[in-house]
N, CA, C and O atoms as a Tinker XYZ file with bonds, in Angstrom:
   420  protein
     1  N    -90.758000  184.541000   65.174000    73     2
     2  CA   -91.319000  183.624000   66.152000    64     1     3
     3  C    -92.752000  183.243000   65.805000    63     2     4     5
     4  O    -93.096000  182.061000   65.783000    81     3
     5  N    -93.586000  184.241000   65.533000    73     3     6
     6  CA   -94.983000  183.959000   65.189000    64     5     7
     7  C    -95.062000  183.298000   63.819000    63     6     8     9
     8  O    -95.910000  182.436000   63.590000    81     7
     9  N    -94.178000  183.700000   62.910000    73     7    10
    10  CA   -94.156000  183.083000   61.585000    64     9    11
    11  C    -93.849000  181.609000   61.657000    63    10    12    13
    12  O    -94.466000  180.812000   60.951000    81    11
    13  N    -92.885000  181.223000   62.518000    73    11    14
    14  CA   -92.556000  179.805000   62.693000    64    13    15
    15  C    -93.711000  179.044000   63.324000    63    14    16    17
    16  O    -93.981000  177.898000   62.965000    81    15
    17  N    -94.391000  179.689000   64.269000    73    15    18
    18  CA   -95.530000  179.053000   64.921000    64    17    19
    19  C    -96.665000  178.817000   63.933000    63    18    20    21
    20  O    -97.283000  177.753000   63.940000    81    19
    21  N    -96.941000  179.800000   63.086000    73    19    22
    22  CA   -97.994000  179.655000   62.066000    64    21    23
    23  C    -97.599000  178.584000   61.055000    63    22    24    25
    24  O    -98.436000  177.778000   60.647000    81    23
    25  N    -96.331000  178.569000   60.649000    73    23    26
    26  CA   -95.855000  177.558000   59.714000    64    25    27
    27  C    -95.974000  176.160000   60.314000    63    26    28    29
    28  O    -96.401000  175.227000   59.632000    81    27
    29  N    -95.603000  176.010000   61.574000    73    27    30
    30  CA   -95.704000  174.712000   62.235000    64    29    31
    31  C    -97.161000  174.285000   62.361000    63    30    32    33
    32  O    -97.478000  173.114000   62.154000    81    31
    33  N    -98.041000  175.206000   62.694000    73    31    34
    34  CA   -99.461000  174.887000   62.795000    64    33    35
    35  C   -100.015000  174.481000   61.436000    63    34    36    37
    36  O   -100.769000  173.514000   61.331000    81    35
    37  N    -99.643000  175.218000   60.401000    73    35    38
    38  CA  -100.095000  174.904000   59.045000    64    37    39
    39  C    -99.581000  173.530000   58.605000    63    38    40    41
    40  O   -100.324000  172.755000   58.004000    81    39
    41  N    -98.326000  173.231000   58.897000    73    39    42
    42  CA   -97.761000  171.912000   58.557000    64    41    43
    43  C    -98.472000  170.802000   59.318000    63    42    44    45
    44  O    -98.723000  169.731000   58.764000    81    43
    45  N    -98.798000  171.047000   60.580000    73    43    46
    46  CA   -99.514000  170.054000   61.383000    64    45    47
    47  C   -100.898000  169.787000   60.803000    63    46    48    49
    48  O   -101.314000  168.632000   60.710000    81    47
    49  N   -101.607000  170.827000   60.415000    73    47    50
    50  CA  -102.940000  170.671000   59.818000    64    49    51
    51  C   -102.845000  169.911000   58.507000    63    50    52    53
    52  O   -103.664000  169.032000   58.241000    81    51
    53  N   -101.854000  170.238000   57.683000    73    51    54
    54  CA  -101.674000  169.526000   56.423000    64    53    55
    55  C   -101.322000  168.059000   56.655000    63    54    56    57
    56  O   -101.794000  167.194000   55.916000    81    55
    57  N   -100.516000  167.763000   57.649000    73    55    58
    58  CA  -100.196000  166.370000   57.975000    64    57    59
    59  C   -101.451000  165.602000   58.374000    63    58    60    61
    60  O   -101.639000  164.459000   57.958000    81    59
    61  N   -102.305000  166.221000   59.176000    73    59    62
    62  CA  -103.550000  165.567000   59.590000    64    61    63
    63  C   -104.447000  165.322000   58.381000    63    62    64    65
    64  O   -105.019000  164.240000   58.240000    81    63
    65  N   -104.573000  166.315000   57.512000    73    63    66
    66  CA  -105.406000  166.169000   56.317000    64    65    67
    67  C   -104.858000  165.071000   55.419000    63    66    68    69
    68  O   -105.624000  164.255000   54.906000    81    67
    69  N   -103.534000  165.036000   55.220000    73    67    70
    70  CA  -102.939000  164.010000   54.377000    64    69    71
    71  C   -103.114000  162.616000   54.987000    63    70    72    73
    72  O   -103.319000  161.649000   54.253000    81    71
    73  N   -103.039000  162.498000   56.292000    73    71    74
    74  CA  -103.255000  161.210000   56.944000    64    73    75
    75  C   -104.685000  160.739000   56.735000    63    74    76    77
    76  O   -104.916000  159.561000   56.465000    81    75
    77  N   -105.638000  161.639000   56.856000    73    75    78
    78  CA  -107.042000  161.289000   56.640000    64    77    79
    79  C   -107.268000  160.867000   55.192000    63    78    80    81
    80  O   -107.953000  159.878000   54.930000    81    79
    81  N   -106.692000  161.617000   54.252000    73    79    82
    82  CA  -106.837000  161.281000   52.831000    64    81    83
    83  C   -106.214000  159.918000   52.544000    63    82    84    85
    84  O   -106.786000  159.129000   51.792000    81    83
    85  N   -105.059000  159.628000   53.125000    73    83    86
    86  CA  -104.419000  158.330000   52.925000    64    85    87
    87  C   -105.263000  157.201000   53.499000    63    86    88    89
    88  O   -105.355000  156.129000   52.901000    81    87
    89  N   -105.876000  157.430000   54.648000    73    87    90
    90  CA  -106.739000  156.405000   55.228000    64    89    91
    91  C   -107.977000  156.167000   54.377000    63    90    92    93
    92  O   -108.425000  155.029000   54.234000    81    91
    93  N   -108.530000  157.228000   53.814000    73    91    94
    94  CA  -109.709000  157.086000   52.958000    64    93    95
    95  C   -109.347000  156.369000   51.664000    63    94    96    97
    96  O   -110.113000  155.536000   51.180000    81    95
    97  N   -108.190000  156.684000   51.106000    73    95    98
    98  CA  -107.785000  156.111000   49.818000    64    97    99
    99  C   -107.081000  154.767000   49.950000    63    98   100   101
   100  O   -106.738000  154.155000   48.938000    81    99
   101  N   -106.859000  154.298000   51.162000    73    99   102
   102  CA  -106.150000  153.047000   51.357000    64   101   103
   103  C   -106.827000  151.858000   50.683000    63   102   104   105
   104  O   -106.132000  151.086000   50.021000    81   103
   105  N   -108.146000  151.660000   50.810000    73   103   106
   106  CA  -108.767000  150.520000   50.104000    64   105   107
   107  C   -108.673000  150.640000   48.587000    63   106   108   109
   108  O   -108.456000  149.646000   47.895000    81   107
   109  N   -108.837000  151.856000   48.070000    73   107   110
   110  CA  -108.732000  152.059000   46.621000    64   109   111
   111  C   -107.315000  151.796000   46.142000    63   110   112   113
   112  O   -107.113000  151.188000   45.091000    81   111
   113  N   -106.342000  152.248000   46.905000    73   111   114
   114  CA  -104.946000  152.012000   46.550000    64   113   115
   115  C   -104.624000  150.524000   46.578000    63   114   116   117
   116  O   -103.943000  150.016000   45.687000    81   115
   117  N   -105.113000  149.824000   47.601000    73   115   118
   118  CA  -104.876000  148.380000   47.688000    64   117   119
   119  C   -105.555000  147.653000   46.533000    63   118   120   121
   120  O   -105.016000  146.674000   46.017000    81   119
   121  N   -106.732000  148.121000   46.124000    73   119   122
   122  CA  -107.428000  147.510000   44.994000    64   121   123
   123  C   -106.619000  147.647000   43.721000    63   122   124   125
   124  O   -106.454000  146.674000   42.985000    81   123
   125  N   -106.110000  148.843000   43.449000    73   123   126
   126  CA  -105.331000  149.046000   42.229000    64   125   127
   127  C   -104.008000  148.295000   42.269000    63   126   128   129
   128  O   -103.566000  147.779000   41.243000    81   127
   129  N   -103.377000  148.223000   43.415000    73   127   130
   130  CA  -102.126000  147.459000   43.501000    64   129   131
   131  C   -102.378000  145.972000   43.320000    63   130   132   133
   132  O   -101.525000  145.256000   42.796000    81   131
   133  N   -103.550000  145.497000   43.753000    73   131   134
   134  CA  -103.865000  144.084000   43.587000    64   133   135
   135  C   -104.297000  143.740000   42.179000    63   134   136   137
   136  O   -104.021000  142.643000   41.694000    81   135
   137  N   -104.979000  144.673000   41.511000    73   135   138
   138  CA  -105.511000  144.404000   40.174000    64   137   139
   139  C   -104.419000  144.515000   39.114000    63   138   140   141
   140  O   -104.309000  143.658000   38.237000    81   139
   141  N   -103.623000  145.557000   39.197000    73   139   142
   142  CA  -102.605000  145.791000   38.179000    64   141   143
   143  C   -101.258000  145.269000   38.660000    63   142   144   145
   144  O   -100.809000  145.635000   39.747000    81   143
   145  N   -100.612000  144.429000   37.878000    73   143   146
   146  CA   -99.330000  143.862000   38.303000    64   145   147
   147  C    -98.221000  144.912000   38.234000    63   146   148   149
   148  O    -98.357000  145.952000   37.590000    81   147
   149  N    -97.139000  144.607000   38.909000    73   147   150
   150  CA   -95.989000  145.494000   38.885000    64   149   151
   151  C    -95.353000  145.437000   37.501000    63   150   152   153
   152  O    -95.009000  144.360000   37.014000    81   151
   153  N    -95.199000  146.589000   36.876000    73   151   154
   154  CA   -94.736000  146.658000   35.497000    64   153   155
   155  C    -93.290000  146.166000   35.358000    63   154   156   157
   156  O    -92.955000  145.504000   34.376000    81   155
   157  N    -92.446000  146.480000   36.321000    73   155   158
   158  CA   -91.041000  146.068000   36.239000    64   157   159
   159  C    -90.917000  144.550000   36.284000    63   158   160   161
   160  O    -90.070000  143.975000   35.601000    81   159
   161  N    -91.746000  143.910000   37.074000    73   159   162
   162  CA   -91.707000  142.443000   37.132000    64   161   163
   163  C    -92.090000  141.829000   35.795000    63   162   164   165
   164  O    -91.489000  140.843000   35.369000    81   163
   165  N    -93.088000  142.406000   35.130000    73   163   166
   166  CA   -93.518000  141.869000   33.836000    64   165   167
   167  C    -92.432000  142.043000   32.779000    63   166   168   169
   168  O    -92.189000  141.133000   31.987000    81   167
   169  N    -91.783000  143.193000   32.761000    73   167   170
   170  CA   -90.718000  143.423000   31.774000    64   169   171
   171  C    -89.557000  142.474000   32.017000    63   170   172   173
   172  O    -89.003000  141.919000   31.068000    81   171
   173  N    -89.177000  142.278000   33.287000    73   171   174
   174  CA   -88.065000  141.371000   33.570000    64   173   175
   175  C    -88.428000  139.921000   33.244000    63   174   176   177
   176  O    -87.572000  139.150000   32.810000    81   175
   177  N    -89.701000  139.545000   33.453000    73   175   178
   178  CA   -90.088000  138.173000   33.091000    64   177   179
   179  C    -90.083000  137.987000   31.576000    63   178   180   181
   180  O    -89.755000  136.904000   31.091000    81   179
   181  N    -90.438000  139.019000   30.826000    73   179   182
   182  CA   -90.376000  138.946000   29.362000    64   181   183
   183  C    -88.920000  138.799000   28.913000    63   182   184   185
   184  O    -88.612000  137.992000   28.036000    81   183
   185  N    -88.038000  139.575000   29.515000    73   183   186
   186  CA   -86.627000  139.467000   29.161000    64   185   187
   187  C    -86.067000  138.096000   29.528000    63   186   188   189
   188  O    -85.286000  137.520000   28.771000    81   187
   189  N    -86.460000  137.578000   30.677000    73   187   190
   190  CA   -85.997000  136.236000   31.070000    64   189   191
   191  C    -86.494000  135.178000   30.088000    63   190   192   193
   192  O    -85.748000  134.269000   29.724000    81   191
   193  N    -87.745000  135.292000   29.662000    73   191   194
   194  CA   -88.293000  134.335000   28.702000    64   193   195
   195  C    -87.548000  134.413000   27.366000    63   194   196   197
   196  O    -87.268000  133.389000   26.744000    81   195
   197  N    -87.235000  135.622000   26.938000    73   195   198
   198  CA   -86.489000  135.773000   25.688000    64   197   199
   199  C    -85.084000  135.186000   25.805000    63   198   200   201
   200  O    -84.578000  134.568000   24.868000    81   199
   201  N    -84.468000  135.384000   26.952000    73   199   202
   202  CA   -83.133000  134.815000   27.141000    64   201   203
   203  C    -83.188000  133.291000   27.146000    63   202   204   205
   204  O    -82.296000  132.638000   26.604000    81   203
   205  N    -84.224000  132.723000   27.751000    73   203   206
   206  CA   -84.380000  131.264000   27.751000    64   205   207
   207  C    -84.613000  130.758000   26.323000    63   206   208   209
   208  O    -84.055000  129.742000   25.911000    81   207
   209  N    -85.457000  131.496000   25.575000    73   207   210
   210  CA   -85.740000  131.082000   24.196000    64   209   211
   211  C    -84.488000  131.187000   23.328000    63   210   212   213
   212  O    -84.257000  130.344000   22.461000    81   211
   213  N    -83.685000  132.218000   23.561000    73   211   214
   214  CA   -82.493000  132.397000   22.747000    64   213   215
   215  C    -81.360000  131.459000   23.169000    63   214   216   217
   216  O    -80.458000  131.196000   22.374000    81   215
   217  N    -81.389000  130.957000   24.387000    73   215   218
   218  CA   -80.291000  130.087000   24.827000    64   217   219
   219  C    -80.281000  128.765000   24.054000    63   218   220   221
   220  O    -79.212000  128.200000   23.825000    81   219
   221  N    -81.449000  128.265000   23.650000    73   219   222
   222  CA   -81.501000  127.037000   22.865000    64   221   223
   223  C    -81.010000  127.216000   21.450000    63   222   224   225
   224  O    -80.608000  126.249000   20.802000    81   223
   225  N    -81.038000  128.412000   20.973000    73   223   226
   226  CA   -80.597000  128.706000   19.611000    64   225   227
   227  C    -79.273000  129.466000   19.599000    63   226   228   229
   228  O    -79.026000  130.273000   18.703000    81   227
   229  N    -78.436000  129.213000   20.579000    73   227   230
   230  CA   -77.211000  130.007000   20.715000    64   229   231
   231  C    -76.288000  129.876000   19.511000    63   230   232   233
   232  O    -75.623000  130.845000   19.143000    81   231
   233  N    -76.234000  128.722000   18.900000    73   231   234
   234  CA   -75.353000  128.547000   17.744000    64   233   235
   235  C    -75.825000  129.387000   16.560000    63   234   236   237
   236  O    -75.001000  129.911000   15.812000    81   235
   237  N    -77.151000  129.523000   16.379000    73   235   238
   238  CA   -77.659000  130.327000   15.265000    64   237   239
   239  C    -77.597000  131.817000   15.581000    63   238   240   241
   240  O    -77.329000  132.642000   14.707000    81   239
   241  N    -77.844000  132.137000   16.816000    73   239   242
   242  CA   -77.839000  133.553000   17.190000    64   241   243
   243  C    -76.419000  134.093000   17.282000    63   242   244   245
   244  O    -76.201000  135.296000   17.137000    81   243
   245  N    -75.464000  133.221000   17.518000    73   243   246
   246  CA   -74.076000  133.687000   17.609000    64   245   247
   247  C    -73.578000  134.252000   16.284000    63   246   248   249
   248  O    -72.576000  134.967000   16.257000    81   247
   249  N    -74.260000  133.945000   15.189000    73   247   250
   250  CA   -73.893000  134.511000   13.889000    64   249   251
   251  C    -74.190000  136.003000   13.854000    63   250   252   253
   252  O    -73.457000  136.777000   13.238000    81   251
   253  N    -75.284000  136.405000   14.526000    73   251   254
   254  CA   -75.675000  137.823000   14.555000    64   253   255
   255  C    -74.740000  138.561000   15.502000    63   254   256   257
   256  O    -74.454000  138.069000   16.593000    81   255
   257  N    -74.258000  139.735000   15.100000    73   255   258
   258  CA   -73.359000  140.502000   15.977000    64   257   259
   259  C    -74.042000  140.854000   17.300000    63   258   260   261
   260  O    -75.254000  141.068000   17.340000    81   259
   261  N    -73.269000  140.913000   18.370000    73   259   262
   262  CA   -73.854000  141.162000   19.692000    64   261   263
   263  C    -74.618000  142.489000   19.783000    63   262   264   265
   264  O    -75.661000  142.559000   20.434000    81   263
   265  N    -74.111000  143.524000   19.145000    73   263   266
   266  CA   -74.785000  144.827000   19.208000    64   265   267
   267  C    -76.165000  144.752000   18.549000    63   266   268   269
   268  O    -77.120000  145.347000   19.049000    81   267
   269  N    -76.275000  144.039000   17.450000    73   267   270
   270  CA   -77.559000  143.895000   16.760000    64   269   271
   271  C    -78.517000  143.067000   17.622000    63   270   272   273
   272  O    -79.703000  143.385000   17.710000    81   271
   273  N    -78.007000  142.006000   18.258000    73   271   274
   274  CA   -78.855000  141.194000   19.146000    64   273   275
   275  C    -79.403000  142.020000   20.293000    63   274   276   277
   276  O    -80.595000  141.948000   20.594000    81   275
   277  N    -78.551000  142.805000   20.937000    73   275   278
   278  CA   -78.997000  143.622000   22.059000    64   277   279
   279  C    -79.999000  144.677000   21.601000    63   278   280   281
   280  O    -80.965000  144.973000   22.305000    81   279
   281  N    -79.767000  145.236000   20.429000    73   279   282
   282  CA   -80.688000  146.234000   19.902000    64   281   283
   283  C    -82.044000  145.609000   19.586000    63   282   284   285
   284  O    -83.080000  146.185000   19.916000    81   283
   285  N    -82.049000  144.451000   18.959000    73   283   286
   286  CA   -83.314000  143.766000   18.659000    64   285   287
   287  C    -84.057000  143.372000   19.930000    63   286   288   289
   288  O    -85.278000  143.505000   20.005000    81   287
   289  N    -83.324000  142.890000   20.926000    73   287   290
   290  CA   -83.951000  142.543000   22.204000    64   289   291
   291  C    -84.546000  143.780000   22.871000    63   290   292   293
   292  O    -85.639000  143.722000   23.433000    81   291
   293  N    -83.831000  144.888000   22.806000    73   291   294
   294  CA   -84.330000  146.135000   23.385000    64   293   295
   295  C    -85.592000  146.606000   22.659000    63   294   296   297
   296  O    -86.562000  147.014000   23.297000    81   295
   297  N    -85.578000  146.549000   21.330000    73   295   298
   298  CA   -86.746000  146.968000   20.540000    64   297   299
   299  C    -87.938000  146.074000   20.830000    63   298   300   301
   300  O    -89.054000  146.567000   20.988000    81   299
   301  N    -87.720000  144.764000   20.902000    73   299   302
   302  CA   -88.806000  143.834000   21.185000    64   301   303
   303  C    -89.386000  144.065000   22.583000    63   302   304   305
   304  O    -90.599000  144.000000   22.779000    81   303
   305  N    -88.506000  144.335000   23.552000    73   303   306
   306  CA   -88.965000  144.632000   24.911000    64   305   307
   307  C    -89.790000  145.907000   24.948000    63   306   308   309
   308  O    -90.814000  145.966000   25.629000    81   307
   309  N    -89.353000  146.929000   24.220000    73   307   310
   310  CA   -90.103000  148.193000   24.161000    64   309   311
   311  C    -91.465000  147.969000   23.517000    63   310   312   313
   312  O    -92.470000  148.494000   23.997000    81   311
   313  N    -91.508000  147.204000   22.448000    73   311   314
   314  CA   -92.788000  146.942000   21.771000    64   313   315
   315  C    -93.763000  146.207000   22.699000    63   314   316   317
   316  O    -94.939000  146.563000   22.781000    81   315
   317  N    -93.271000  145.195000   23.385000    73   315   318
   318  CA   -94.127000  144.476000   24.331000    64   317   319
   319  C    -94.560000  145.378000   25.487000    63   318   320   321
   320  O    -95.696000  145.290000   25.953000    81   319
   321  N    -93.668000  146.232000   25.942000    73   319   322
   322  CA   -94.013000  147.161000   27.020000    64   321   323
   323  C    -95.097000  148.125000   26.570000    63   322   324   325
   324  O    -96.023000  148.418000   27.326000    81   323
   325  N    -94.987000  148.621000   25.341000    73   323   326
   326  CA   -96.017000  149.535000   24.821000    64   325   327
   327  C    -97.362000  148.827000   24.730000    63   326   328   329
   328  O    -98.397000  149.421000   25.031000    81   327
   329  N    -97.355000  147.574000   24.321000    73   327   330
   330  CA   -98.596000  146.802000   24.248000    64   329   331
   331  C    -99.231000  146.651000   25.630000    63   330   332   333
   332  O   -100.439000  146.826000   25.793000    81   331
   333  N    -98.406000  146.325000   26.617000    73   331   334
   334  CA   -98.912000  146.176000   27.983000    64   333   335
   335  C    -99.449000  147.503000   28.509000    63   334   336   337
   336  O   -100.500000  147.535000   29.148000    81   335
   337  N    -98.746000  148.584000   28.251000    73   335   338
   338  CA   -99.191000  149.904000   28.719000    64   337   339
   339  C   -100.506000  150.289000   28.052000    63   338   340   341
   340  O   -101.410000  150.793000   28.719000    81   339
   341  N   -100.625000  150.059000   26.748000    73   339   342
   342  CA  -101.871000  150.422000   26.058000    64   341   343
   343  C   -103.037000  149.599000   26.571000    63   342   344   345
   344  O   -104.134000  150.125000   26.754000    81   343
   345  N   -102.812000  148.317000   26.805000    73   343   346
   346  CA  -103.904000  147.475000   27.318000    64   345   347
   347  C   -104.291000  147.871000   28.728000    63   346   348   349
   348  O   -105.476000  147.899000   29.060000    81   347
   349  N   -103.310000  148.178000   29.561000    73   347   350
   350  CA  -103.631000  148.541000   30.942000    64   349   351
   351  C   -104.343000  149.884000   31.003000    63   350   352   353
   352  O   -105.242000  150.061000   31.825000    81   351
   353  N   -103.962000  150.844000   30.146000    73   351   354
   354  CA  -104.686000  152.116000   30.135000    64   353   355
   355  C   -106.101000  151.927000   29.603000    63   354   356   357
   356  O   -107.035000  152.579000   30.071000    81   355
   357  N   -106.260000  151.043000   28.634000    73   355   358
   358  CA  -107.595000  150.762000   28.112000    64   357   359
   359  C   -108.468000  150.131000   29.194000    63   358   360   361
   360  O   -109.628000  150.507000   29.361000    81   359
   361  N   -107.905000  149.173000   29.927000    73   359   362
   362  CA  -108.657000  148.549000   31.010000    64   361   363
   363  C   -108.945000  149.538000   32.135000    63   362   364   365
   364  O   -110.013000  149.492000   32.746000    81   363
   365  N   -107.999000  150.428000   32.411000    73   363   366
   366  CA  -108.235000  151.445000   33.429000    64   365   367
   367  C   -109.368000  152.364000   33.014000    63   366   368   369
   368  O   -110.199000  152.731000   33.845000    81   367
   369  N   -109.417000  152.741000   31.748000    73   367   370
   370  CA  -110.512000  153.580000   31.259000    64   369   371
   371  C   -111.845000  152.853000   31.369000    63   370   372   373
   372  O   -112.856000  153.464000   31.715000    81   371
   373  N   -111.858000  151.556000   31.078000    73   371   374
   374  CA  -113.092000  150.782000   31.211000    64   373   375
   375  C   -113.549000  150.719000   32.659000    63   374   376   377
   376  O   -114.730000  150.897000   32.956000    81   375
   377  N   -112.599000  150.462000   33.563000    73   375   378
   378  CA  -112.942000  150.402000   34.988000    64   377   379
   379  C   -113.467000  151.752000   35.454000    63   378   380   381
   380  O   -114.431000  151.811000   36.217000    81   379
   381  N   -112.846000  152.832000   35.004000    73   379   382
   382  CA  -113.287000  154.160000   35.390000    64   381   383
   383  C   -114.703000  154.434000   34.874000    63   382   384   385
   384  O   -115.525000  155.002000   35.593000    81   383
   385  N   -114.987000  154.034000   33.644000    73   383   386
   386  CA  -116.334000  154.251000   33.114000    64   385   387
   387  C   -117.364000  153.417000   33.875000    63   386   388   389
   388  O   -118.487000  153.873000   34.091000    81   387
   389  N   -116.996000  152.206000   34.282000    73   387   390
   390  CA  -117.907000  151.380000   35.084000    64   389   391
   391  C   -118.135000  152.026000   36.447000    63   390   392   393
   392  O   -119.262000  152.062000   36.941000    81   391
   393  N   -117.064000  152.534000   37.052000    73   391   394
   394  CA  -117.218000  153.221000   38.341000    64   393   395
   395  C   -118.079000  154.476000   38.203000    63   394   396   397
   396  O   -118.832000  154.820000   39.114000    81   395
   397  N   -117.969000  155.147000   37.078000    73   395   398
   398  CA  -118.801000  156.331000   36.853000    64   397   399
   399  C   -120.266000  155.938000   36.764000    63   398   400   401
   400  O   -121.137000  156.662000   37.247000    81   399
   401  N   -120.540000  154.807000   36.154000    73   399   402
   402  CA  -121.922000  154.350000   35.994000    64   401   403
   403  C   -122.510000  153.888000   37.323000    63   402   404   405
   404  O   -123.713000  154.025000   37.547000    81   403
   405  N   -121.673000  153.342000   38.206000    73   403   406
   406  CA  -122.157000  152.852000   39.494000    64   405   407
   407  C   -122.552000  154.000000   40.438000    63   406   408   409
   408  O   -123.440000  153.845000   41.276000    81   407
   409  N   -121.904000  155.117000   40.295000    73   407   410
   410  CA  -122.184000  156.331000   41.078000    64   409   411
   411  C   -122.189000  156.060000   42.568000    63   410   412   413
   412  O   -123.230000  156.093000   43.223000    81   411
   413  N   -121.016000  155.795000   43.082000    73   411   414
   414  CA  -120.846000  155.635000   44.528000    64   413   415
   415  C   -121.021000  156.965000   45.251000    63   414   416   417
   416  O   -121.428000  157.000000   46.412000    81   415
   417  N   -120.716000  158.040000   44.568000    73   415   418
   418  CA  -120.737000  159.348000   45.218000    64   417   419
   419  C   -121.862000  160.197000   44.759000    63   418   420
   420  O   -122.009000  161.329000   45.219000    81   419
């Protein structure tokens, strides 16, 4: 009985602390969501662009076996994704260094 009461009290305190932390971090979270685009949307737009580009050349691409085409498309998508990830981490590091220099805290 007392163990459940202590557990419930501890959970309540943690919920309050987490709510306060979420309220404090809400502007920072909104800033990062606004600055950095959704990664899945970018990958799907790249794939859509590749499909549009390949649709005009369907007669030439039809010579290549379907498995090879899908593999090349997958490799190209991975390469572009790695480029986007490296650039975004580089920009995040730059933003972090600028924030460190500003010394808000």
